[in-house]
Coordinates of C-alpha atoms in Angstrom, one line a residue:
M1 CA 0.1 0.1 -0.3
I2 CA 2.7 2.6 0.9
C3 CA 6.0 2.7 -0.1
N4 CA 9.3 4.7 0.5
G5 CA 7.5 7.0 2.2
N6 CA 4.8 8.3 -0.6
F7 CA 1.1 7.8 -0.8
P8 CA -0.1 5.7 -3.6
R9 CA -3.3 7.2 -6.3
I10 CA -6.5 7.6 -4.7
P11 CA -8.3 7.8 -7.9
A12 CA -11.5 7.4 -6.8
I13 CA -11.9 10.3 -3.4
K14 CA -12.2 14.1 -4.9
G15 CA -12.6 17.5 -2.6
K16 CA -12.5 17.5 1.0
G17 CA -12.1 13.7 1.2
R18 CA -9.4 13.0 -0.6
V19 CA -7.8 15.8 2.1
F20 CA -9.3 14.6 4.9
A21 CA -7.5 10.7 3.5
V22 CA -4.8 11.5 3.1
L23 CA -4.6 12.9 6.4
I24 CA -5.4 9.6 7.7
L25 CA -3.1 8.5 5.9
R26 CA -0.5 9.7 6.7
Q27 CA -1.0 9.8 10.6
I28 CA -0.9 5.9 10.1
F29 CA 1.9 5.9 8.1
R30 CA 3.9 8.1 11.4
V31 CA 3.0 5.2 13.5
L32 CA 3.9 2.2 11.5
Y33 CA 6.8 3.7 10.1
P34 CA 8.5 6.1 13.2
G35 CA 10.9 8.4 11.8
K36 CA 10.6 8.8 8.2
V37 CA 9.7 11.3 5.8
V38 CA 6.0 11.4 4.4
S39 CA 5.7 12.6 1.7
M40 CA 2.3 14.4 1.0
A41 CA 2.7 15.7 -2.2
T42 CA 0.8 13.3 -5.2
P43 CA -0.1 14.7 -8.3
S44 CA -2.8 16.7 -8.2
H45 CA -1.3 18.2 -5.7
H46 CA 1.7 19.3 -8.3
Q47 CA -1.2 19.8 -10.9
N48 CA -3.0 22.6 -8.9
A49 CA 0.2 24.0 -6.8
I50 CA -0.5 27.7 -7.1
P51 CA 2.2 29.4 -8.5
S52 CA 4.2 32.0 -6.0
T53 CA 4.0 35.4 -6.9
K54 CA 6.9 36.6 -4.8
K55 CA 9.0 39.2 -7.1
K56 CA 12.9 38.6 -7.2
K57 CA 14.4 41.3 -5.8
T58 CA 15.6 43.8 -8.2
H59 CA 19.0 45.5 -8.1
K60 CA 19.0 49.2 -7.2
N61 CA 19.3 51.7 -9.1
P62 CA 23.1 53.2 -7.5
E63 CA 21.9 56.1 -5.4
A64 CA 19.8 53.8 -3.6
N65 CA 22.3 51.3 -2.7
F66 CA 24.3 54.3 -2.2
L67 CA 22.4 55.3 1.0
Y68 CA 21.7 51.9 2.1
E69 CA 25.1 51.4 2.5
L70 CA 25.6 55.2 3.7
N71 CA 22.8 53.9 6.3
S72 CA 25.1 50.9 7.7
C73 CA 27.1 52.8 8.0
S74 CA 25.7 55.5 10.1
K75 CA 25.0 52.9 11.9
S76 CA 27.8 51.3 12.8
K77 CA 30.0 54.3 13.2
D78 CA 31.7 53.8 10.2
L79 CA 33.1 57.4 9.8
K80 CA 35.7 56.0 7.4
G81 CA 33.5 53.6 5.6
A82 CA 31.1 56.7 5.1
I83 CA 34.3 58.9 3.7
S84 CA 35.3 55.9 1.3
L85 CA 31.6 55.7 0.2
Y86 CA 31.0 59.0 -1.1
D87 CA 34.5 59.6 -2.5
S88 CA 33.6 56.4 -4.4
A89 CA 29.9 58.2 -5.5
L90 CA 31.9 61.0 -6.3
S91 CA 34.2 59.0 -8.5
S92 CA 31.5 57.5 -10.3
N93 CA 28.9 60.4 -11.2
T94 CA 26.7 59.6 -8.4
R95 CA 23.2 61.7 -8.4
L96 CA 22.8 62.8 -5.0
N97 CA 20.5 63.7 -3.0
Q98 CA 19.3 66.3 0.5
S99 CA 18.6 62.3 2.5
H100 CA 22.3 61.4 1.0
F101 CA 24.1 64.8 2.4
N102 CA 22.4 64.9 5.8
T103 CA 23.1 61.4 6.7
L104 CA 26.9 62.0 6.0
L105 CA 26.6 65.5 7.8
Y106 CA 25.3 64.0 10.1
L107 CA 27.7 61.1 10.7
C108 CA 30.7 63.8 10.5
S109 CA 29.0 66.0 12.8
T110 CA 28.9 62.9 15.6
F111 CA 32.4 62.6 15.2
A112 CA 33.6 66.2 15.4
T113 CA 34.3 66.2 20.0
D114 CA 36.3 62.9 19.0
P115 CA 39.9 63.5 19.1
D116 CA 40.9 61.0 17.5
S117 CA 38.1 61.6 14.1
K118 CA 37.8 65.5 15.0
D119 CA 40.1 66.7 12.1
L120 CA 38.7 64.0 9.5
A121 CA 34.7 64.8 10.6
L122 CA 35.8 68.5 10.5
R123 CA 37.3 68.4 7.4
Y124 CA 35.0 66.2 5.0
G125 CA 31.7 67.7 7.0
F126 CA 32.5 71.3 5.7
R127 CA 33.4 70.0 2.6
V128 CA 30.3 67.7 2.0
F129 CA 28.2 70.9 3.0
D130 CA 29.6 73.5 0.9
H131 CA 28.5 70.7 -2.1
M132 CA 25.6 70.0 -0.6
M133 CA 25.3 73.9 -1.6
A134 CA 26.5 73.8 -4.6
L135 CA 24.6 71.2 -6.3
N136 CA 21.0 74.2 -4.8
I137 CA 19.5 71.6 -2.4
H138 CA 18.5 73.9 0.2
P139 CA 19.0 72.2 3.6
N140 CA 16.8 71.1 6.3
E141 CA 16.5 71.2 9.8
A142 CA 19.3 68.3 9.9
S143 CA 21.4 69.4 8.3
I144 CA 21.6 73.1 9.7
T145 CA 21.4 71.4 13.3
S146 CA 25.0 69.0 12.1
I147 CA 26.7 71.6 10.4
A148 CA 25.6 74.2 13.0
R149 CA 27.7 71.2 15.5
L150 CA 30.2 71.3 13.9
S151 CA 30.8 74.7 13.5
A152 CA 30.9 75.0 17.8
A153 CA 33.1 71.3 17.5
K154 CA 35.4 74.4 15.6
G155 CA 34.9 76.7 18.2
D156 CA 32.9 79.1 15.9
G157 CA 29.8 79.9 17.4
D158 CA 28.9 82.4 15.7
Y159 CA 28.9 80.5 12.0
A160 CA 26.8 77.8 14.4
F161 CA 23.9 80.7 15.0
E162 CA 24.3 82.5 11.9
M163 CA 23.6 79.5 10.0
V164 CA 20.0 78.5 12.3
K165 CA 18.9 82.2 11.4
K166 CA 19.0 81.0 7.9
L167 CA 16.2 78.5 8.4
G168 CA 13.9 81.4 7.6
D169 CA 14.7 81.5 4.2
Y170 CA 13.8 78.3 3.5
Q171 CA 10.7 78.3 5.7
V172 CA 11.8 76.3 7.7
S173 CA 11.9 76.5 11.7
P174 CA 14.6 75.7 14.3
R175 CA 13.7 73.0 17.1
L176 CA 16.0 73.4 20.4
R177 CA 18.7 71.1 18.9
T178 CA 19.2 73.6 16.2
Y179 CA 20.1 76.3 18.7
E180 CA 22.0 74.4 21.3
P181 CA 25.8 74.4 19.4
A182 CA 26.0 78.0 19.6
L183 CA 24.2 78.6 22.4
F184 CA 27.0 75.5 25.0
C185 CA 29.9 77.4 22.7
F186 CA 28.9 80.8 23.5
C187 CA 28.3 79.4 27.3
Q188 CA 32.0 78.1 26.9
K189 CA 34.0 80.5 25.6
L190 CA 32.4 83.0 28.4
E191 CA 29.9 85.6 25.4
A192 CA 27.6 86.2 27.9
E193 CA 26.1 88.4 25.6
K194 CA 26.2 86.2 22.3
A195 CA 24.9 83.6 24.8
Y196 CA 22.0 86.0 25.7
E197 CA 21.0 86.8 21.9
V198 CA 20.6 83.4 21.5
E199 CA 18.3 82.8 24.4
E200 CA 16.6 85.4 23.1
D201 CA 15.7 83.6 19.6
I202 CA 14.6 80.7 21.3
D203 CA 12.0 82.9 22.9
K204 CA 10.8 84.1 19.6
M205 CA 10.5 80.3 18.1
G206 CA 8.2 79.9 21.0
L207 CA 10.3 77.3 21.9
S208 CA 10.9 76.2 25.9
L209 CA 14.7 76.1 28.1
E210 CA 15.4 72.8 28.9
E211 CA 17.6 72.2 32.3
P212 CA 20.7 71.4 29.9
Q213 CA 20.4 75.0 28.1
I214 CA 18.9 76.7 31.5
A215 CA 22.3 74.7 33.8
A216 CA 24.6 76.3 30.9
L217 CA 22.6 79.3 31.5
L218 CA 23.7 79.3 34.8
K219 CA 26.8 78.5 35.0
L220 CA 27.7 81.4 32.5
S221 CA 26.0 83.8 34.6
A222 CA 27.7 82.4 37.8
D223 CA 31.0 82.5 35.9
T224 CA 31.0 86.1 34.2
G225 CA 29.5 87.4 38.0
R226 CA 26.0 88.4 36.8
G227 CA 24.2 87.2 39.7
E228 CA 20.6 88.5 38.6
R229 CA 21.1 86.6 35.7
V230 CA 21.9 83.5 38.5
Y231 CA 18.8 84.1 40.3
N232 CA 16.6 84.3 37.6
Y233 CA 17.9 81.2 35.6
L234 CA 17.2 79.9 38.5
H235 CA 13.8 80.2 38.1
K236 CA 13.5 79.1 35.4
L237 CA 15.0 76.4 36.3
R238 CA 11.9 75.7 38.7
R239 CA 9.6 76.0 36.2
S240 CA 11.3 73.6 33.9
V241 CA 12.2 70.7 36.3
R242 CA 10.6 68.7 39.3
W243 CA 14.4 68.0 40.1
V244 CA 17.9 68.6 38.9
S245 CA 20.7 66.3 37.5
E246 CA 23.8 66.0 39.8
E247 CA 25.6 68.3 37.0
T248 CA 23.2 71.0 38.1
C249 CA 24.0 70.5 41.4
K250 CA 27.3 71.2 40.9
V251 CA 27.1 74.7 39.0
L252 CA 24.6 76.4 42.1
E253 CA 26.7 74.6 44.6
D254 CA 30.0 76.6 43.2
W255 CA 28.1 79.2 42.5
F256 CA 26.6 79.7 46.9
C257 CA 29.8 78.6 48.2
C258 CA 31.3 81.8 46.2
K259 CA 29.0 84.6 46.6
A260 CA 27.1 86.6 49.0
S261 CA 23.6 88.8 48.7
E262 CA 22.5 91.8 50.6
I263 CA 19.0 91.8 50.9
G264 CA 16.5 93.0 48.7
S265 CA 13.2 93.2 49.7
D266 CA 10.7 93.8 52.7
V267 CA 9.2 91.1 54.4
G268 CA 5.6 91.8 53.8
S269 CA 5.8 92.3 50.0
V270 CA 7.5 88.9 49.9
K271 CA 4.6 87.6 52.3
E272 CA 2.2 88.5 49.9
A273 CA 4.0 87.9 46.6
I274 CA 5.4 83.8 48.3
L275 CA 0.8 83.5 48.9
R276 CA 0.0 85.3 45.0
N277 CA 2.9 82.6 43.6
G278 CA 0.6 79.7 44.8
G279 CA 3.5 78.8 47.8
G280 CA 7.5 78.1 47.1
W281 CA 9.2 81.3 45.9
H282 CA 8.4 85.0 45.7
G283 CA 10.7 85.6 42.8
L284 CA 11.4 89.3 44.2
G285 CA 15.4 88.9 44.6
W286 CA 18.0 87.3 46.9
I287 CA 17.2 88.2 50.7
G288 CA 19.7 87.9 53.0
E289 CA 23.5 88.9 54.4
G290 CA 26.8 87.2 54.2
K291 CA 28.2 83.8 52.9
W292 CA 25.3 81.1 51.7
V293 CA 25.3 77.7 54.0
V294 CA 25.7 75.6 51.0
K295 CA 24.8 71.7 52.4
K296 CA 23.1 68.4 51.6
G297 CA 20.9 66.6 54.0
N298 CA 17.2 64.7 53.0
V299 CA 13.4 66.1 54.2
K300 CA 10.7 64.6 56.5
P301 CA 8.0 63.3 55.2
N302 CA 6.3 66.0 56.7
G303 CA 7.4 67.9 54.4
R304 CA 10.5 69.9 56.8
C305 CA 13.9 70.0 55.8
C306 CA 17.0 68.4 58.4
C307 CA 19.5 70.4 57.6
C308 CA 18.0 74.2 58.8
G309 CA 14.3 73.1 60.1
E310 CA 12.4 75.0 57.5
Q311 CA 9.5 74.1 56.5
L312 CA 8.5 73.1 52.3
D313 CA 5.5 74.1 50.8
C314 CA 3.0 72.1 48.9
V315 CA 3.2 74.3 46.3
D316 CA -0.3 75.1 44.2
I317 CA -0.5 77.0 40.5
D318 CA -0.1 81.1 40.9
D319 CA -3.4 83.3 40.9
V320 CA -3.3 84.0 37.4
E321 CA -3.3 80.1 36.2
T322 CA -5.7 79.9 38.9
E323 CA -8.1 82.3 37.0
K324 CA -7.8 81.6 33.8
F325 CA -8.1 77.5 34.6
A326 CA -12.1 78.5 36.4
L327 CA -12.4 80.9 33.3
S328 CA -11.6 78.0 31.3
V329 CA -14.1 75.3 33.0
A330 CA -17.2 78.0 33.3
G331 CA -16.9 78.7 29.5
L332 CA -16.1 74.6 28.7
A333 CA -19.7 74.4 31.5
L334 CA -21.8 76.5 29.9
E335 CA -21.2 74.9 25.9
R336 CA -22.6 71.8 27.1
E337 CA -24.7 72.5 30.2
V338 CA -28.1 74.7 30.1
K339 CA -27.1 78.4 31.1
A340 CA -29.8 79.5 33.6
N341 CA -28.4 76.3 35.9
F342 CA -24.8 76.3 35.8
R343 CA -24.8 80.8 35.7
E344 CA -27.5 79.9 38.9
F345 CA -24.6 77.6 41.0
Q346 CA -21.8 80.5 39.9
D347 CA -24.3 82.8 41.6
W348 CA -24.8 81.0 44.6
L349 CA -20.9 79.4 44.6
E350 CA -20.1 83.2 45.2
K351 CA -22.9 83.8 48.3
N352 CA -22.0 80.4 49.6
A353 CA -18.1 80.9 50.1
D354 CA -16.5 79.7 52.6
Y355 CA -16.4 75.8 52.2
E356 CA -13.1 74.3 52.5
A357 CA -13.5 70.9 50.9
I358 CA -15.9 69.7 47.9
V359 CA -16.8 66.3 47.8
D360 CA -17.5 64.2 44.6
G361 CA -20.4 62.7 46.2
A362 CA -21.0 60.3 43.2
N363 CA -17.6 58.9 42.9
I364 CA -17.6 57.6 46.5
G365 CA -21.4 57.0 47.0
L366 CA -20.7 53.9 44.4
Y367 CA -17.6 53.5 45.3
Q368 CA -17.1 49.3 45.1
Q369 CA -20.7 48.9 44.9
N370 CA -20.6 46.5 41.5
F371 CA -22.1 43.6 43.1
A372 CA -25.0 42.1 43.5
E373 CA -26.7 44.3 46.5
G374 CA -24.7 47.6 45.3
G375 CA -26.3 50.1 44.6
F376 CA -25.5 54.3 46.1
S377 CA -23.7 53.9 49.4
V378 CA -25.3 57.1 52.3
L379 CA -22.4 55.3 54.7
Q380 CA -19.5 55.4 52.2
L381 CA -20.5 59.2 51.7
N382 CA -21.6 59.6 55.5
A383 CA -18.6 58.6 56.5
V384 CA -15.9 61.4 54.4
I385 CA -18.7 64.0 55.1
K386 CA -17.7 63.6 58.5
E387 CA -13.6 63.1 58.1
M388 CA -13.9 66.0 56.6
Y389 CA -15.9 67.6 59.0
T390 CA -13.9 67.1 61.7
R391 CA -10.3 67.1 59.6
S392 CA -11.2 70.7 58.8
G393 CA -11.9 72.0 62.7
N394 CA -16.0 71.2 62.5
K395 CA -16.7 72.8 58.9
W396 CA -19.2 70.9 56.6
P397 CA -18.2 70.1 53.4
L398 CA -19.7 71.1 50.1
V399 CA -21.1 67.8 48.5
I400 CA -22.3 68.1 44.5
L401 CA -24.9 65.7 43.8
H402 CA -27.9 65.0 41.1
N403 CA -31.0 66.0 41.9
K404 CA -32.0 62.4 40.4
R405 CA -29.9 60.6 43.1
V406 CA -31.0 63.2 45.7
R407 CA -34.9 62.4 45.5
A408 CA -34.6 58.6 45.3
L409 CA -32.1 58.7 48.4
L410 CA -35.4 60.7 50.8
E411 CA -37.9 58.2 49.3
N412 CA -35.9 55.7 51.3
P413 CA -37.3 55.8 55.0
S414 CA -34.0 54.5 56.0
H415 CA -31.7 57.3 54.3
R416 CA -34.2 60.2 54.7
K417 CA -33.2 61.8 58.1
L418 CA -29.4 61.5 57.0
V419 CA -30.1 63.2 53.8
E420 CA -32.1 65.9 55.8
E421 CA -29.9 66.5 58.4
W422 CA -26.9 67.3 55.2
M423 CA -29.4 69.2 53.9
A424 CA -29.8 71.4 57.0
N425 CA -26.2 71.6 57.5
G426 CA -25.7 73.3 54.2
V427 CA -24.0 70.4 53.1
L428 CA -25.8 69.1 49.8
Y429 CA -26.1 70.8 46.5
T430 CA -28.0 69.4 43.7
T431 CA -27.4 69.0 40.2
P432 CA -30.6 69.7 37.9
H433 CA -31.7 67.3 35.3
G434 CA -29.7 66.5 32.6
S435 CA -26.3 68.0 33.9
N436 CA -23.1 66.6 34.1
D437 CA -21.7 66.5 37.8
D438 CA -18.7 66.9 37.5
W439 CA -18.6 70.8 35.6
Y440 CA -19.6 71.5 38.6
W441 CA -17.3 70.5 42.0
L442 CA -14.7 70.6 38.9
Y443 CA -15.8 75.0 39.1
A444 CA -16.0 75.3 42.2
T445 CA -12.8 73.0 43.6
V446 CA -10.9 75.7 41.7
K447 CA -13.0 78.8 42.3
L448 CA -13.1 78.3 45.9
R449 CA -9.3 77.5 46.0
C450 CA -10.2 74.5 48.4
L451 CA -9.5 70.6 48.3
L452 CA -11.5 68.0 46.2
V453 CA -12.9 64.5 47.7
T454 CA -12.0 62.5 44.5
N455 CA -10.7 59.0 43.1
D456 CA -11.4 60.4 39.9
E457 CA -8.7 61.0 37.2
M458 CA -10.3 64.3 36.1
R459 CA -8.8 62.4 32.4
D460 CA -11.0 64.2 30.2
H461 CA -11.7 67.4 31.3
I462 CA -7.4 67.7 30.6
F463 CA -7.4 66.8 26.7
E464 CA -11.1 69.1 26.5
L465 CA -9.8 72.0 28.7
L466 CA -5.7 72.0 29.1
G467 CA -2.7 70.2 27.5
S468 CA -0.5 72.3 31.0
S469 CA 1.7 70.5 33.1
F470 CA 0.6 73.5 35.9
F471 CA -3.0 70.8 36.1
L472 CA -0.8 68.2 37.3
K473 CA 0.4 70.4 40.2
W474 CA -3.1 71.5 40.9
K475 CA -4.6 67.9 41.7
E476 CA -1.5 67.3 43.9
R477 CA -1.7 70.1 45.8
H478 CA -5.8 69.6 46.0
Q479 CA -7.3 66.2 45.1
V480 CA -7.9 64.3 48.2
R481 CA -7.8 60.3 46.9
Y482 CA -9.6 57.7 49.9
T483 CA -10.0 53.8 50.3
F484 CA -12.8 51.7 51.9
L485 CA -11.1 48.8 53.6
K486 CA -13.6 46.7 55.3
G487 CA -15.9 49.3 55.5
A488 CA -13.2 51.8 57.6
L489 CA -12.6 55.1 55.5
K490 CA -8.6 55.7 54.5
L491 CA -8.2 59.6 52.7
Q492 CA -5.3 59.7 50.9
M493 CA -4.5 64.1 51.8
P494 CA -2.4 66.2 49.4
P495 CA 1.9 65.6 50.5
A496 CA 3.3 67.8 52.4
Y497 CA 5.6 69.6 50.3
S498 CA 5.9 69.4 46.8
I499 CA 9.5 68.5 45.4
V500 CA 10.5 71.1 43.6
I501 CA 12.7 73.7 44.0
Q502 CA 11.4 76.5 46.3
E503 CA 12.6 79.7 47.5
S504 CA 11.4 80.7 51.0
E505 CA 10.8 84.2 52.1
K506 CA 13.4 83.8 54.4
G507 CA 16.0 83.9 51.3
S508 CA 16.5 80.3 51.7
W509 CA 16.7 77.8 48.4
H510 CA 16.1 74.1 48.9
V511 CA 16.3 72.2 45.4
P512 CA 15.7 68.5 45.0
I513 CA 18.5 66.6 43.1
V514 CA 17.5 63.5 41.0
C515 CA 17.4 60.0 42.8
E516 CA 16.9 56.1 41.1
S517 CA 14.7 55.1 44.1
D518 CA 11.4 55.1 44.9
E519 CA 11.4 56.3 48.3
E520 CA 11.3 59.9 49.1
S521 CA 13.3 59.9 52.0
L522 CA 16.2 59.3 50.5
R523 CA 16.4 62.0 47.6
S524 CA 18.4 64.3 48.5
W525 CA 18.1 68.1 48.8
L526 CA 20.9 71.1 48.2
C527 CA 19.9 73.0 51.3
I528 CA 21.2 76.9 50.8
T529 CA 20.0 79.7 53.6
K530 CA 21.4 82.3 55.0
P531 CA 23.2 82.8 59.1
G532 CA 20.2 84.7 59.4
G533 CA 17.9 81.7 58.1
C534 CA 18.6 78.7 60.6
E535 CA 16.8 77.7 62.7
D536 CA 19.3 76.7 64.8
E537 CA 21.3 80.3 64.5
G538 CA 24.0 80.9 67.9
K539 CA 24.4 76.4 67.8
T540 CA 26.8 76.9 65.2
G541 CA 28.7 79.0 65.8
S542 CA 31.2 80.4 63.0
T543 CA 30.0 77.3 60.6
M544 CA 27.9 80.4 59.9
E545 CA 30.8 82.5 58.0
T546 CA 31.4 80.5 55.3
C547 CA 30.0 77.8 52.9
E548 CA 30.4 74.7 53.1
I549 CA 28.8 71.5 52.4
V550 CA 27.6 68.5 53.7
D551 CA 26.9 65.3 52.4
G552 CA 24.8 63.1 54.7
P553 CA 21.5 60.9 55.3
C554 CA 20.2 63.6 57.9
C555 CA 22.6 66.8 57.5
K556 CA 23.6 67.9 61.3
S557 CA 25.6 71.4 61.5
S558 CA 26.6 70.4 65.3
E559 CA 23.8 68.7 67.3
N560 CA 20.5 67.4 65.6
R561 CA 18.0 69.9 65.8
N562 CA 16.4 69.6 69.3
N563 CA 16.4 65.9 69.0
E564 CA 14.1 65.0 66.0
K565 CA 14.1 62.6 63.9
C566 CA 13.8 62.0 60.0
D567 CA 11.1 59.7 60.5
D568 CA 8.8 61.4 61.9
K569 CA 5.1 61.3 59.6
T570 CA 2.7 64.0 60.7
T571 CA 1.1 64.8 58.5
S572 CA -2.0 67.7 58.0
M573 CA -4.9 69.0 56.9
T574 CA -3.8 71.2 53.9
G575 CA -6.7 74.0 53.7
K576 CA -8.0 76.1 50.9
R577 CA -4.3 79.3 51.9
K578 CA -6.9 82.0 54.4
E579 CA -4.7 84.8 52.6
R580 CA -6.1 84.6 49.1
S581 CA -9.0 85.7 47.9
P582 CA -12.1 84.3 46.5

């Protein structure tokens, strides 16, 4: 029946039945003759075989072949190989395009700072660029960035900046990386005015500096003794990053260890500015006299610096941002809600602006209620109301809840008395039929600058309203999250302090440094103070007259401050700022 691993012809079986028979025979053959190869091919298989549609690869044209090999050199960082290819292309009159030139320029600019290959990279880099321009091939942003890097490597920041400015002739917008070579070159050569001119051009293009560029300008200003510029760049750094790299930290240490300052602003204006700015900075200039005291240490969980004992702020968005945010929420709410209903709420809120916490009633009442007997948990909502009442010194929070939900609760005899108590205490605001509660509780929280109890991440609002990093800062300062573990409420209050660069009313600075660990207690901070601004003034003796840098898990200048421990976990409720007008 079966010979040499081949199946006999099966003329009587056709179609699907034939395929089924072949599969059965193959399985039998495997059992009877293990180890032998079974050929499934039959005459009918060969006759009905579908011809392959796969096309054979065609030979690349010279230009495509040159680009392929050039990209291989770029990936393997083979500068000499790329130069050899370029010379061969010239000798064979291969037609070159922008992609060829950009790849060559990129590779040359990559090796422009390599001591062993610098001369070769510079010589061929400028030669390639001149060839490109001679062929009247317009450079794009990548081309200009590469030639700017080559110019900066040669120490010619002027030419690098000139090339960037010429991009406008080709209707091409530069990127931050396009400006970097000229900026860094001027900073290294201490050509301050030229570096500041590059920064002005970056601002005009609507681009934002990042830490490497700000750190370079900060160091330049420090090295050329421009204290006011140093101050301004410190604030630019504060707005741009949450923490600094070790390299930037070293720049700050060098500046503060070598410089002294004089009192620049009166105490009253400083306090007002800090409140107006949302806490954590005033922006009015250097404060304090004499040499700075520079130390490295940690910050306690309650936000108190282990080096100087100063309390750090939980930073909020400033007054201008808050007002814009409130107007944005109101504008969108008026578009999506019945205008009369939302305007009525706005008027009501103006007359009832003393709340320190807003509660998203539906979010709490429906929390973990997705089970058979689940519905709306009045007990959960009441637990949150009572807890916020206690934490705020016996002040009731405002609960936003839809009128349909409130009506259902009032119709339930077991809930009616509790809901009526809420209404009597001014706890409830019921939103009208067809409304979206979210607009109401979000607007109330922003307008009153108070806390918001909800687990809602507000992603829809982020998408529609913001696209700005300040919303994350606002959430960190105002949102209270919650959990119920076996019926017991646990609130997660806003953090005691924000991990950002902070400037205090005493004139001190606290700068968080990048940390690989997720444990914030292990993060190092740069603590920069004046002798008069340290809590244990008089305890440190002569160390206050000179700059010192001390590293340690809990920085101490003499005895540990009042025997305080760095594992203090005291937390308190963060309400709205009383000094800020609603």
